[in-house]
PDB file of C-alpha atoms and ligand atoms in Angstrom:
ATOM      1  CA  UNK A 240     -13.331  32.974  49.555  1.00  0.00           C
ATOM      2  CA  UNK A 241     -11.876  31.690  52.723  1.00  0.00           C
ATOM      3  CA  UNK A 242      -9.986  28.211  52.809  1.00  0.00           C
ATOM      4  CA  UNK A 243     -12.617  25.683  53.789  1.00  0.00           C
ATOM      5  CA  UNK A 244     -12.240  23.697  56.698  1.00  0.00           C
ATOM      6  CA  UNK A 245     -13.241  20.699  57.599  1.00  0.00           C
ATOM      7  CA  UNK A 246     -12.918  18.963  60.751  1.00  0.00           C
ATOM      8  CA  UNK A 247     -13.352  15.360  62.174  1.00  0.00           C
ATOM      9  CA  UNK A 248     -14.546  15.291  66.014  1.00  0.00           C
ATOM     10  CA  UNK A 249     -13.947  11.717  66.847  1.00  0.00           C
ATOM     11  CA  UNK A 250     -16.562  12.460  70.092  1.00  0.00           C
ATOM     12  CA  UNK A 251     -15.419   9.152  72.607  1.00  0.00           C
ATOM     13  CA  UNK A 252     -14.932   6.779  69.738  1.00  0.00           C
ATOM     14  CA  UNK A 253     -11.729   4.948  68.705  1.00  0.00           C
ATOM     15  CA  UNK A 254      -8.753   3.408  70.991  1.00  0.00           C
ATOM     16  CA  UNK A 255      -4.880   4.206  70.119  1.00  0.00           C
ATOM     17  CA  UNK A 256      -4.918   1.039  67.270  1.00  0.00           C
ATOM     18  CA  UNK A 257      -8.365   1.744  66.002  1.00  0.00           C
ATOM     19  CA  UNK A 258      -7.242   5.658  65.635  1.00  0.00           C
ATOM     20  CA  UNK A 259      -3.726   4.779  63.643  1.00  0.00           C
ATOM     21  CA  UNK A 260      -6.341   2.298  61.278  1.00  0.00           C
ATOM     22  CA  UNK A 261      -8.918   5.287  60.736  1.00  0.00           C
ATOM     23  CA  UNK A 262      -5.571   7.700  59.739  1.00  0.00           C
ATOM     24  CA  UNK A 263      -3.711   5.371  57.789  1.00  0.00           C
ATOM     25  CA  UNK A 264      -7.114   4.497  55.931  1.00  0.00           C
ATOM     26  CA  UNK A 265      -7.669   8.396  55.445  1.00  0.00           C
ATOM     27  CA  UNK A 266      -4.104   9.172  54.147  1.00  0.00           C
ATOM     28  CA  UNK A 267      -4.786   6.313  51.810  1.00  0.00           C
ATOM     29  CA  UNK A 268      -7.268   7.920  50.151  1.00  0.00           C
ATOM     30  CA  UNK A 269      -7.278  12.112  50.634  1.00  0.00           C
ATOM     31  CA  UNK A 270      -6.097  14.087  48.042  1.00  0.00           C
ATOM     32  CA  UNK A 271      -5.248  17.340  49.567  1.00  0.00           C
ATOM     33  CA  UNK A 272      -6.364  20.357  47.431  1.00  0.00           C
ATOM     34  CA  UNK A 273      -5.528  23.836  47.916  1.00  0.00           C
ATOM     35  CA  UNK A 274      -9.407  25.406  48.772  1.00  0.00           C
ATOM     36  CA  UNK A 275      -9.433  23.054  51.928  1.00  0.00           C
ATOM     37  CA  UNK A 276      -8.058  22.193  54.687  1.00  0.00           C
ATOM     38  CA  UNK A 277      -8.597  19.116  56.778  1.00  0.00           C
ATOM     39  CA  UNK A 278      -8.064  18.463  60.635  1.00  0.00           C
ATOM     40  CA  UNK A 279      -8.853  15.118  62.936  1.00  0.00           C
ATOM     41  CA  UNK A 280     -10.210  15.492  66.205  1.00  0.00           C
ATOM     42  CA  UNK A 281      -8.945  11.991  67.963  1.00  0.00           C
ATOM     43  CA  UNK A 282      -9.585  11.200  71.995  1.00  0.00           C
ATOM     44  CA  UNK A 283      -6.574  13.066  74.414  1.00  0.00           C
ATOM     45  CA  UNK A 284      -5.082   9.573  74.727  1.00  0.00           C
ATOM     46  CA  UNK A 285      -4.506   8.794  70.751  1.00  0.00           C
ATOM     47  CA  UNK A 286      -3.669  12.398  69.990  1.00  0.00           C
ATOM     48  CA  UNK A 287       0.267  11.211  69.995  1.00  0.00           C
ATOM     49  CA  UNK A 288      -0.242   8.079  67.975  1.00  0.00           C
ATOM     50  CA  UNK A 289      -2.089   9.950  65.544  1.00  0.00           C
ATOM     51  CA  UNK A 290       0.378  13.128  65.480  1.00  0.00           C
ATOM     52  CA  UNK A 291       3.635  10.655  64.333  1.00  0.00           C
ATOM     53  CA  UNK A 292       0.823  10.018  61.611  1.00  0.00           C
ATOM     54  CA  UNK A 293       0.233  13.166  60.569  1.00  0.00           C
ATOM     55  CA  UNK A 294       3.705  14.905  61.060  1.00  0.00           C
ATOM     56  CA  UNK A 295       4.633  14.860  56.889  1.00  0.00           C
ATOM     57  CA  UNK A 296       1.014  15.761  55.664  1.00  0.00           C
ATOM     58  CA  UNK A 297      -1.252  18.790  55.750  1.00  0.00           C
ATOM     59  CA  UNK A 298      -3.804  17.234  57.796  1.00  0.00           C
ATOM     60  CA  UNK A 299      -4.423  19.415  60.827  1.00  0.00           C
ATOM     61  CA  UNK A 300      -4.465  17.972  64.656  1.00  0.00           C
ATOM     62  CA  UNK A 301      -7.223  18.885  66.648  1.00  0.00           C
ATOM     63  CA  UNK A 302      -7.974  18.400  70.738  1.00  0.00           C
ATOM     64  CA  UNK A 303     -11.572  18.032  71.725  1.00  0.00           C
ATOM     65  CA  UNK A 304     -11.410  19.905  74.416  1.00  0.00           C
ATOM     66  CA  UNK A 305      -8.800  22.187  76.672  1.00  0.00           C
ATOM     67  CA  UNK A 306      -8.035  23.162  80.304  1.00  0.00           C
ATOM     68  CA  UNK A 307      -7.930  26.650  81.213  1.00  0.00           C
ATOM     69  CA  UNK A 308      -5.227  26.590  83.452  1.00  0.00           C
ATOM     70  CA  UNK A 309      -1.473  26.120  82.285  1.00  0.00           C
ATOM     71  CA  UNK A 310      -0.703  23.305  85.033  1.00  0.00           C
ATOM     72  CA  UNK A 311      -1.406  22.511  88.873  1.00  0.00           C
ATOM     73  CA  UNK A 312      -3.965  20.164  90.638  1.00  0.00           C
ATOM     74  CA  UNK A 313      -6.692  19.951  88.510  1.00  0.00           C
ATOM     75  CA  UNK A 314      -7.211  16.080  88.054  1.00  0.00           C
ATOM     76  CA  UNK A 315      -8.229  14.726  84.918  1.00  0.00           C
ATOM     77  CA  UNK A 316      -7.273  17.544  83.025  1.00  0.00           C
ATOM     78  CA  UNK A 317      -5.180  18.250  80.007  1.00  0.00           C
ATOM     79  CA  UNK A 318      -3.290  22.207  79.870  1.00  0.00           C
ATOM     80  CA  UNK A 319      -2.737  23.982  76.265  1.00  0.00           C
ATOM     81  CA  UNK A 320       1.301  23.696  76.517  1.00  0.00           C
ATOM     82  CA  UNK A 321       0.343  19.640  76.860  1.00  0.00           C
ATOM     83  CA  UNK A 322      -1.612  19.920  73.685  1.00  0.00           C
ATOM     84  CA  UNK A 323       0.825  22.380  71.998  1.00  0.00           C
ATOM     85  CA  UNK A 324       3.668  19.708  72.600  1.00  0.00           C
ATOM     86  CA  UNK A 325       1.704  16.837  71.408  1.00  0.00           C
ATOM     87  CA  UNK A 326       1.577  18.512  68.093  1.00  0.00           C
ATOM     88  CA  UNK A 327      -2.108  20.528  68.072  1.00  0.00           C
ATOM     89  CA  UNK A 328      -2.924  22.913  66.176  1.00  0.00           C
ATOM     90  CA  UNK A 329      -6.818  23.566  66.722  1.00  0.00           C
ATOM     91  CA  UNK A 330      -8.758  23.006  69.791  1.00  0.00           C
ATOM     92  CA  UNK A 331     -12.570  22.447  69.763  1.00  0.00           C
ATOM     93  CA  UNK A 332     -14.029  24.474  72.739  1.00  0.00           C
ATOM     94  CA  UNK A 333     -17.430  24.869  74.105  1.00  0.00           C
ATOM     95  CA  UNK A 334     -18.971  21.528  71.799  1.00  0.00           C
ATOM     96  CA  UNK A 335     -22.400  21.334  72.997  1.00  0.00           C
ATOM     97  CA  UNK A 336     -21.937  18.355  74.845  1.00  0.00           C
ATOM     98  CA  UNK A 337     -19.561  19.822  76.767  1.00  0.00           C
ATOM     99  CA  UNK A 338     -22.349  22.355  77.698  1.00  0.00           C
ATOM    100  CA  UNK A 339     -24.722  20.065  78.585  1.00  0.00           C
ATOM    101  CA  UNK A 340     -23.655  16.966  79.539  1.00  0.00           C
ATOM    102  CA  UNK A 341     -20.908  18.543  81.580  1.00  0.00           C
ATOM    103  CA  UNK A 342     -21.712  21.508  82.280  1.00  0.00           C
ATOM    104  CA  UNK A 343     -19.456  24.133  81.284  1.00  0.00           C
ATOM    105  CA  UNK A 344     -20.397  27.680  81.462  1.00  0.00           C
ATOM    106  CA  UNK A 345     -19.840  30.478  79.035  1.00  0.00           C
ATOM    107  CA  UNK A 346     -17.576  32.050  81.617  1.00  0.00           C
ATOM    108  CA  UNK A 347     -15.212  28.299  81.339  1.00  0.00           C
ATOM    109  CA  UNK A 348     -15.331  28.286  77.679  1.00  0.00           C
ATOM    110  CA  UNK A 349     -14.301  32.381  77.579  1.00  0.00           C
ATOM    111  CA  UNK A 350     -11.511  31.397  79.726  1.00  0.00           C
ATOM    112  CA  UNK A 351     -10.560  28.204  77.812  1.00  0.00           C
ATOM    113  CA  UNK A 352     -10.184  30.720  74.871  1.00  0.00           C
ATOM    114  CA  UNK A 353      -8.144  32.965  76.090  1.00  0.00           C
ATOM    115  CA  UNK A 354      -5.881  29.960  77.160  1.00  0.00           C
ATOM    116  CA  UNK A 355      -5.711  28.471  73.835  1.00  0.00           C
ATOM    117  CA  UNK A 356      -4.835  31.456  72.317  1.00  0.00           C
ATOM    118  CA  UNK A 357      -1.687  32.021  74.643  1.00  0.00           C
ATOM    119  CA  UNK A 358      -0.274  28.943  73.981  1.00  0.00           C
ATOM    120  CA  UNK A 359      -1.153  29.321  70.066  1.00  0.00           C
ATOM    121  CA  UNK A 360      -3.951  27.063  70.060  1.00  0.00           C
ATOM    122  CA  UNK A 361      -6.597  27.657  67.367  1.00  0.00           C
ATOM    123  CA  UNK A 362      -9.890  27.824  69.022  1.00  0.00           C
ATOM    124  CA  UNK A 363     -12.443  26.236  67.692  1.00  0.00           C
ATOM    125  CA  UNK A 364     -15.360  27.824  69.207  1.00  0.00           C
ATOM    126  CA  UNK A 365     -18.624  25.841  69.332  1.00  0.00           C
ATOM    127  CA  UNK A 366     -21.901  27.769  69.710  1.00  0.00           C
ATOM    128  CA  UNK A 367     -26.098  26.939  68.887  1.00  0.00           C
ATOM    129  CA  UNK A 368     -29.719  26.860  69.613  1.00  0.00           C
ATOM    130  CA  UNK A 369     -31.398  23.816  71.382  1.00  0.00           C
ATOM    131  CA  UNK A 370     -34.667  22.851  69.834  1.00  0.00           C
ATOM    132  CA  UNK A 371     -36.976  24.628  72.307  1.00  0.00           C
ATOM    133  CA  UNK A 372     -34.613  27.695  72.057  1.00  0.00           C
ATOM    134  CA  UNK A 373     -35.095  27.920  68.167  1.00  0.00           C
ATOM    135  CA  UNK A 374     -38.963  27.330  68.170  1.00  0.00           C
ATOM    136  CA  UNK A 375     -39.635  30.320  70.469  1.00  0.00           C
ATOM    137  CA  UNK A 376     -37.617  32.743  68.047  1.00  0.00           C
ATOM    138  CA  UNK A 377     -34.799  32.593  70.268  1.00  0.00           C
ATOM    139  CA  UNK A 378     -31.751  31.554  68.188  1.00  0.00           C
ATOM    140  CA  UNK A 379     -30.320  35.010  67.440  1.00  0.00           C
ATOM    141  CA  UNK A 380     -30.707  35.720  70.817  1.00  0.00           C
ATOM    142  CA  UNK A 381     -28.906  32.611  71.752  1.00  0.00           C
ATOM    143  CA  UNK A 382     -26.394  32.500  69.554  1.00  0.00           C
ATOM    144  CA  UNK A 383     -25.346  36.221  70.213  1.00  0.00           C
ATOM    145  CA  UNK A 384     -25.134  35.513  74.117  1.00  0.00           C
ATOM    146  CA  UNK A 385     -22.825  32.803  73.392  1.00  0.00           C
ATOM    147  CA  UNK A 386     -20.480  35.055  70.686  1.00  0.00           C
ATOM    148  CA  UNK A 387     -20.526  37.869  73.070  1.00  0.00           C
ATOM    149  CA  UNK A 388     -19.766  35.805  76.591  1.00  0.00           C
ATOM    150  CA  UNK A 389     -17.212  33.206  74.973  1.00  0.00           C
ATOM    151  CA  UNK A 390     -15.027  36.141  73.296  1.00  0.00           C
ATOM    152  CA  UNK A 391     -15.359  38.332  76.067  1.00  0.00           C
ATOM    153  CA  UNK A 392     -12.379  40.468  76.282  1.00  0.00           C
ATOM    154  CA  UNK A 393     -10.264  39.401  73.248  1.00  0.00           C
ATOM    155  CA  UNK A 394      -9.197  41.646  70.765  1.00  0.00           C
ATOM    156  CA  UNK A 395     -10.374  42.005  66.865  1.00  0.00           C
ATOM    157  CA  UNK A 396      -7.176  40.879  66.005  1.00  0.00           C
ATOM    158  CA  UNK A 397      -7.384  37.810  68.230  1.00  0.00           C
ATOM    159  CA  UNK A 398     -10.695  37.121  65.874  1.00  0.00           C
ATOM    160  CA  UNK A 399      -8.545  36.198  62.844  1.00  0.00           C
ATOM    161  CA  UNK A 400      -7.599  33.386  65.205  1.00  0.00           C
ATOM    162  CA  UNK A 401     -10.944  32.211  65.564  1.00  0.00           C
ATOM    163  CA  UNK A 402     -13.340  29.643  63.994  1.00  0.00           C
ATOM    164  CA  UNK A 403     -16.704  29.699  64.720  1.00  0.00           C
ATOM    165  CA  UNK A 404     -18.646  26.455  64.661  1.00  0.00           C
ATOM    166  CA  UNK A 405     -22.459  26.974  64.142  1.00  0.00           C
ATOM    167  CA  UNK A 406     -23.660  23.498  65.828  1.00  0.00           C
ATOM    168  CA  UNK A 407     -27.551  23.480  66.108  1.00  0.00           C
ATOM    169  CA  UNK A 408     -28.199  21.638  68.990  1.00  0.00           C
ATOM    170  CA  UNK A 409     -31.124  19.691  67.624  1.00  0.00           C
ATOM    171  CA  UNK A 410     -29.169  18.772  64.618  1.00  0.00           C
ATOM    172  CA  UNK A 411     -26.449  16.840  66.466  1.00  0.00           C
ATOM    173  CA  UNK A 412     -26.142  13.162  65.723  1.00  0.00           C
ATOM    174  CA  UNK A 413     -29.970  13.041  64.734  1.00  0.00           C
ATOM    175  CA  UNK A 414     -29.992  12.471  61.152  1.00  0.00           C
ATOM    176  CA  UNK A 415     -31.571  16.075  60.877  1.00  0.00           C
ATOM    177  CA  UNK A 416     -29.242  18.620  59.680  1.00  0.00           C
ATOM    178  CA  UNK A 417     -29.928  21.870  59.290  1.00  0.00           C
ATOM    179  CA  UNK A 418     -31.219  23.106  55.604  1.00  0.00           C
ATOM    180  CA  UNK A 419     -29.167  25.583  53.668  1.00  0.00           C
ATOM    181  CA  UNK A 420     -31.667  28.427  54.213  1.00  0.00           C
ATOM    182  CA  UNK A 421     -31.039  27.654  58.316  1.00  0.00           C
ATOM    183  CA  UNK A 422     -27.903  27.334  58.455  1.00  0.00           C
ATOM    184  CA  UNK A 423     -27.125  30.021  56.193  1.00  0.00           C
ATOM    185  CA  UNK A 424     -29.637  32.500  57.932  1.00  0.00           C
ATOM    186  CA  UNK A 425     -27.512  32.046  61.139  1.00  0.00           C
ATOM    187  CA  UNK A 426     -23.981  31.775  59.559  1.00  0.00           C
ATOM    188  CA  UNK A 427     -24.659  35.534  58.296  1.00  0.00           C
ATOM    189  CA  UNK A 428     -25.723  36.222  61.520  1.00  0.00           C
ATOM    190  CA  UNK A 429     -22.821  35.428  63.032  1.00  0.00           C
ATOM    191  CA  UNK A 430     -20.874  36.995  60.813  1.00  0.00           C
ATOM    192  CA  UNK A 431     -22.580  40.457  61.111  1.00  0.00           C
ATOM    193  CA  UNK A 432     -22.649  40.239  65.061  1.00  0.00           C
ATOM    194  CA  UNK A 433     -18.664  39.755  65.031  1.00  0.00           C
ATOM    195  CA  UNK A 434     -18.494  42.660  62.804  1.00  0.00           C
ATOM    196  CA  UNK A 435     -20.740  44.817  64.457  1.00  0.00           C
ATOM    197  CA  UNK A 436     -19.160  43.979  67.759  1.00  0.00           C
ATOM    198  CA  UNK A 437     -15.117  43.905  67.056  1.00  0.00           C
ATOM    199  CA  UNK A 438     -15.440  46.240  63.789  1.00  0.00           C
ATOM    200  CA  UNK A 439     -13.831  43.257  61.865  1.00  0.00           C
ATOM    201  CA  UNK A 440     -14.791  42.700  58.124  1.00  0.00           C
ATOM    202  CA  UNK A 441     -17.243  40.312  58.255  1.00  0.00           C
ATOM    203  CA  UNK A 442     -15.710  38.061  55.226  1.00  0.00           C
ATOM    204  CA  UNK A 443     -12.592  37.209  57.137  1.00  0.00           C
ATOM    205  CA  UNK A 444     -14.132  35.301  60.020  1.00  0.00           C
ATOM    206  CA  UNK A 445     -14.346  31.429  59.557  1.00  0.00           C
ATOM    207  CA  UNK A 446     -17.882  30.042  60.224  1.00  0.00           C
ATOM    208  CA  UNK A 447     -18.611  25.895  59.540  1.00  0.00           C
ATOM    209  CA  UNK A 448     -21.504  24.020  60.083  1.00  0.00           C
ATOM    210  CA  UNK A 449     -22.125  21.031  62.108  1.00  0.00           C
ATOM    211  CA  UNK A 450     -24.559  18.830  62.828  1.00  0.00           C
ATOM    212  CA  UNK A 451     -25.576  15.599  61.043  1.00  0.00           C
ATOM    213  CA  UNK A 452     -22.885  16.103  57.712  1.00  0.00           C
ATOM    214  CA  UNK A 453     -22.679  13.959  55.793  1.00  0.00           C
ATOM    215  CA  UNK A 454     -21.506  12.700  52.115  1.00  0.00           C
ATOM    216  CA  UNK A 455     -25.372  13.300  51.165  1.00  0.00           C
ATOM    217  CA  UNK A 456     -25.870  16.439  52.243  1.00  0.00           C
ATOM    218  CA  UNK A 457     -22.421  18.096  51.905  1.00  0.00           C
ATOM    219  CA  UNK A 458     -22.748  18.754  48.457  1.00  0.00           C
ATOM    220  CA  UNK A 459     -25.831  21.044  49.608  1.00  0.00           C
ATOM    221  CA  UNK A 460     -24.702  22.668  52.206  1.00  0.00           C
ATOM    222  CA  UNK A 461     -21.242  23.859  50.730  1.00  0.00           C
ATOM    223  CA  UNK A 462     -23.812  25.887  47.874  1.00  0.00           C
ATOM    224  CA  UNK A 463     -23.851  28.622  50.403  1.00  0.00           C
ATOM    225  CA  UNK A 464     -20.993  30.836  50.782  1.00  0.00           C
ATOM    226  CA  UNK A 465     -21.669  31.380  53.967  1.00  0.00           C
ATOM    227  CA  UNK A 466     -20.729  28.162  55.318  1.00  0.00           C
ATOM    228  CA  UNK A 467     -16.472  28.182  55.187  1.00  0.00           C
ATOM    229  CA  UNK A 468     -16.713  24.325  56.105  1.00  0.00           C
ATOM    230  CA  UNK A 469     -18.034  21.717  58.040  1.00  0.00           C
ATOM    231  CA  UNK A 470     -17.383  20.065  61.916  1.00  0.00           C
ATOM    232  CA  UNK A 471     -18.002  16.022  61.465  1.00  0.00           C
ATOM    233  CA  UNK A 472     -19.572  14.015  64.049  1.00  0.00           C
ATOM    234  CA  UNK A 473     -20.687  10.343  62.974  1.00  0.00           C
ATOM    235  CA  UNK A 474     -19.509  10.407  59.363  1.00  0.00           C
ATOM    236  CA  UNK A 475     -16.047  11.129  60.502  1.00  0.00           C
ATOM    237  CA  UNK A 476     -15.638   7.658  61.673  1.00  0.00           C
ATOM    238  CA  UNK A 477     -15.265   6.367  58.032  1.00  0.00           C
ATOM    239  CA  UNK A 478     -13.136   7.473  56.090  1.00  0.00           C
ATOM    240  CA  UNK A 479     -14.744   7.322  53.220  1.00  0.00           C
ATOM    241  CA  UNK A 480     -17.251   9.206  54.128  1.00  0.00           C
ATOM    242  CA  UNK A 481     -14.771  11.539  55.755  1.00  0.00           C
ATOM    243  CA  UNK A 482     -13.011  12.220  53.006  1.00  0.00           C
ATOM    244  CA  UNK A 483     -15.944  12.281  50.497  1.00  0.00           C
ATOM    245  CA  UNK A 484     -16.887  15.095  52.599  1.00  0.00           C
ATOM    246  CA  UNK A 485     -13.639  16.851  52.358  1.00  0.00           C
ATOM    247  CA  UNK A 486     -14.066  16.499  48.559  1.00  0.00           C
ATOM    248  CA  UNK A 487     -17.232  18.097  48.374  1.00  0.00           C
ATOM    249  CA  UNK A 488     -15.986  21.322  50.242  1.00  0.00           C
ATOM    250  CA  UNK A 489     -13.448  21.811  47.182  1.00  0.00           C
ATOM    251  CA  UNK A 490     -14.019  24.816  45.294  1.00  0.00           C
ATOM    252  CA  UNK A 491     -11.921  26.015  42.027  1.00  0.00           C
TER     253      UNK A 491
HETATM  254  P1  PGA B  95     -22.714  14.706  64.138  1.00  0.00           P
HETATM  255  O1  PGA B  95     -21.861  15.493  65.255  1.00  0.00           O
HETATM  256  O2  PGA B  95     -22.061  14.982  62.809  1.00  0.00           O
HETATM  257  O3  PGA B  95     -22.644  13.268  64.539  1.00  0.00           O
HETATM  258  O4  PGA B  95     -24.100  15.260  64.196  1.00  0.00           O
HETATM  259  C1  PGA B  95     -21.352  16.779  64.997  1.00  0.00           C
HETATM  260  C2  PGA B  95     -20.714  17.334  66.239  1.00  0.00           C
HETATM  261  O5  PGA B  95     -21.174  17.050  67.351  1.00  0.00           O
HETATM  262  O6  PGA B  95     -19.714  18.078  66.155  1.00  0.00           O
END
């Protein structure tokens, strides 16, 4: 079985001394084990602060978000080499509130991608069904419009670089995750579409869940195979709850 991984999207929460408490507080308590890896997702601004942190442990540094241009007038923006410095190793890309709060287009996220993946940047790439979307019978349809537009033009082996995030949109900081039977239905989805599409075996491709995870239903969702780990909203804030989580995912 693939390593599980499980990673801790901050969202806009946390200044530079809140975000050194929250990792110090985590270290305190994780006990790395070998079936999982763990990553933190912390605001552009603490990603330094919390880097010096992590330097001597296995814990994983994540961006929230990417530019897709290497450097030049784009205000307010922060370029892969920037994030590659700073000491990142994944890079969440098309979250859904990126999509629709901001925005971005599959054609931005496909090229935020392919610039991740030049400067060795992990992509982390976010894709699901909003509510409406899912009750007309829509969500395969959905989900393989966003697999097919954000990976456009990469090669299969550019897919072992890839996580997929399965993020239903209606199951994002309400409470309501997805059931097993959901979110397994679509992980295998996924997985078949990648294989079908990039002739990649279908059991090396990284898919994790989020939406609503949390120490109570963890333990649930982590039954399935299917679901190689877990993208943490709300109940990455604590990190108890955090690392509970991160316990949960262990397998033997
Ligand atoms: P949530 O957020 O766990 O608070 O639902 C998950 C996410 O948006 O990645």
């Amino acid at each position: 079985m693939l390593r599980r991984l499980i990673v801790g999207n901050w969202k806009m929460h946390k200044t530079i001394s809140q975000a050194e408490s929250l990792i110090n507080d985590i270290l305190k308590i994780y006990q790395p084990h070998p079936s999982v890896e763990l990553a933190v997702a912390p605001p552009f601004v603490a990603l330094q602060a919390a880097s010096r942190l992590l330097a001597v442990t296995s814990i994983k540094l994540t961006a929230q978000n990417v530019c897709a241009k290497d450097e030049g007038a784009f205000t307010g923006e922060i370029s892969p080499p920037m994030l590659r410095e700073v000491g990142c190793h994944y890079v969440i890309i098309g979250h859904s509130e990126r999509r629709h709060i901001f925005g971005e287009t599959d054609q931005d996220i496909n090229e935020k991608i392919h610039a991740a993946l030049r400067h060795s940047l992990l992509p982390v790439l976010c894709v699901g069904e909003r509510l409406e979307e899912r009750q007309a019978n829509q969500t395969q349809s959905i989900i393989q419009h966003q697999l097919q537009t954000g990976l456009d033009g990469l090669q299969s082996k550019d897919l072992a670089h890839i996580t997929i995030a399965y993020e239903p949109v209606w199951a994002i900081g309400t409470g309501h995750a997805a059931t097993l039977d959901q979110a397994a239905e679509v992980h295998a989805h996924i997985r078949s579409s990648l294989a079908k599409q990039w002739g990649i075996n279908p059991d090396q491709t990284r898919v994790v869940y989020g939406g609503s995870v949390s120490p109570d239903n963890a333990q649930m969702l982590f039954q399935s195979p299917q679901i190689n780990g877990a993208l943490v909203g709300k109940a990455c804030l604590n990190s108890e709850s955090f690392v509970k989580i991160a316990k949960l995912a262990t397998s033997d």
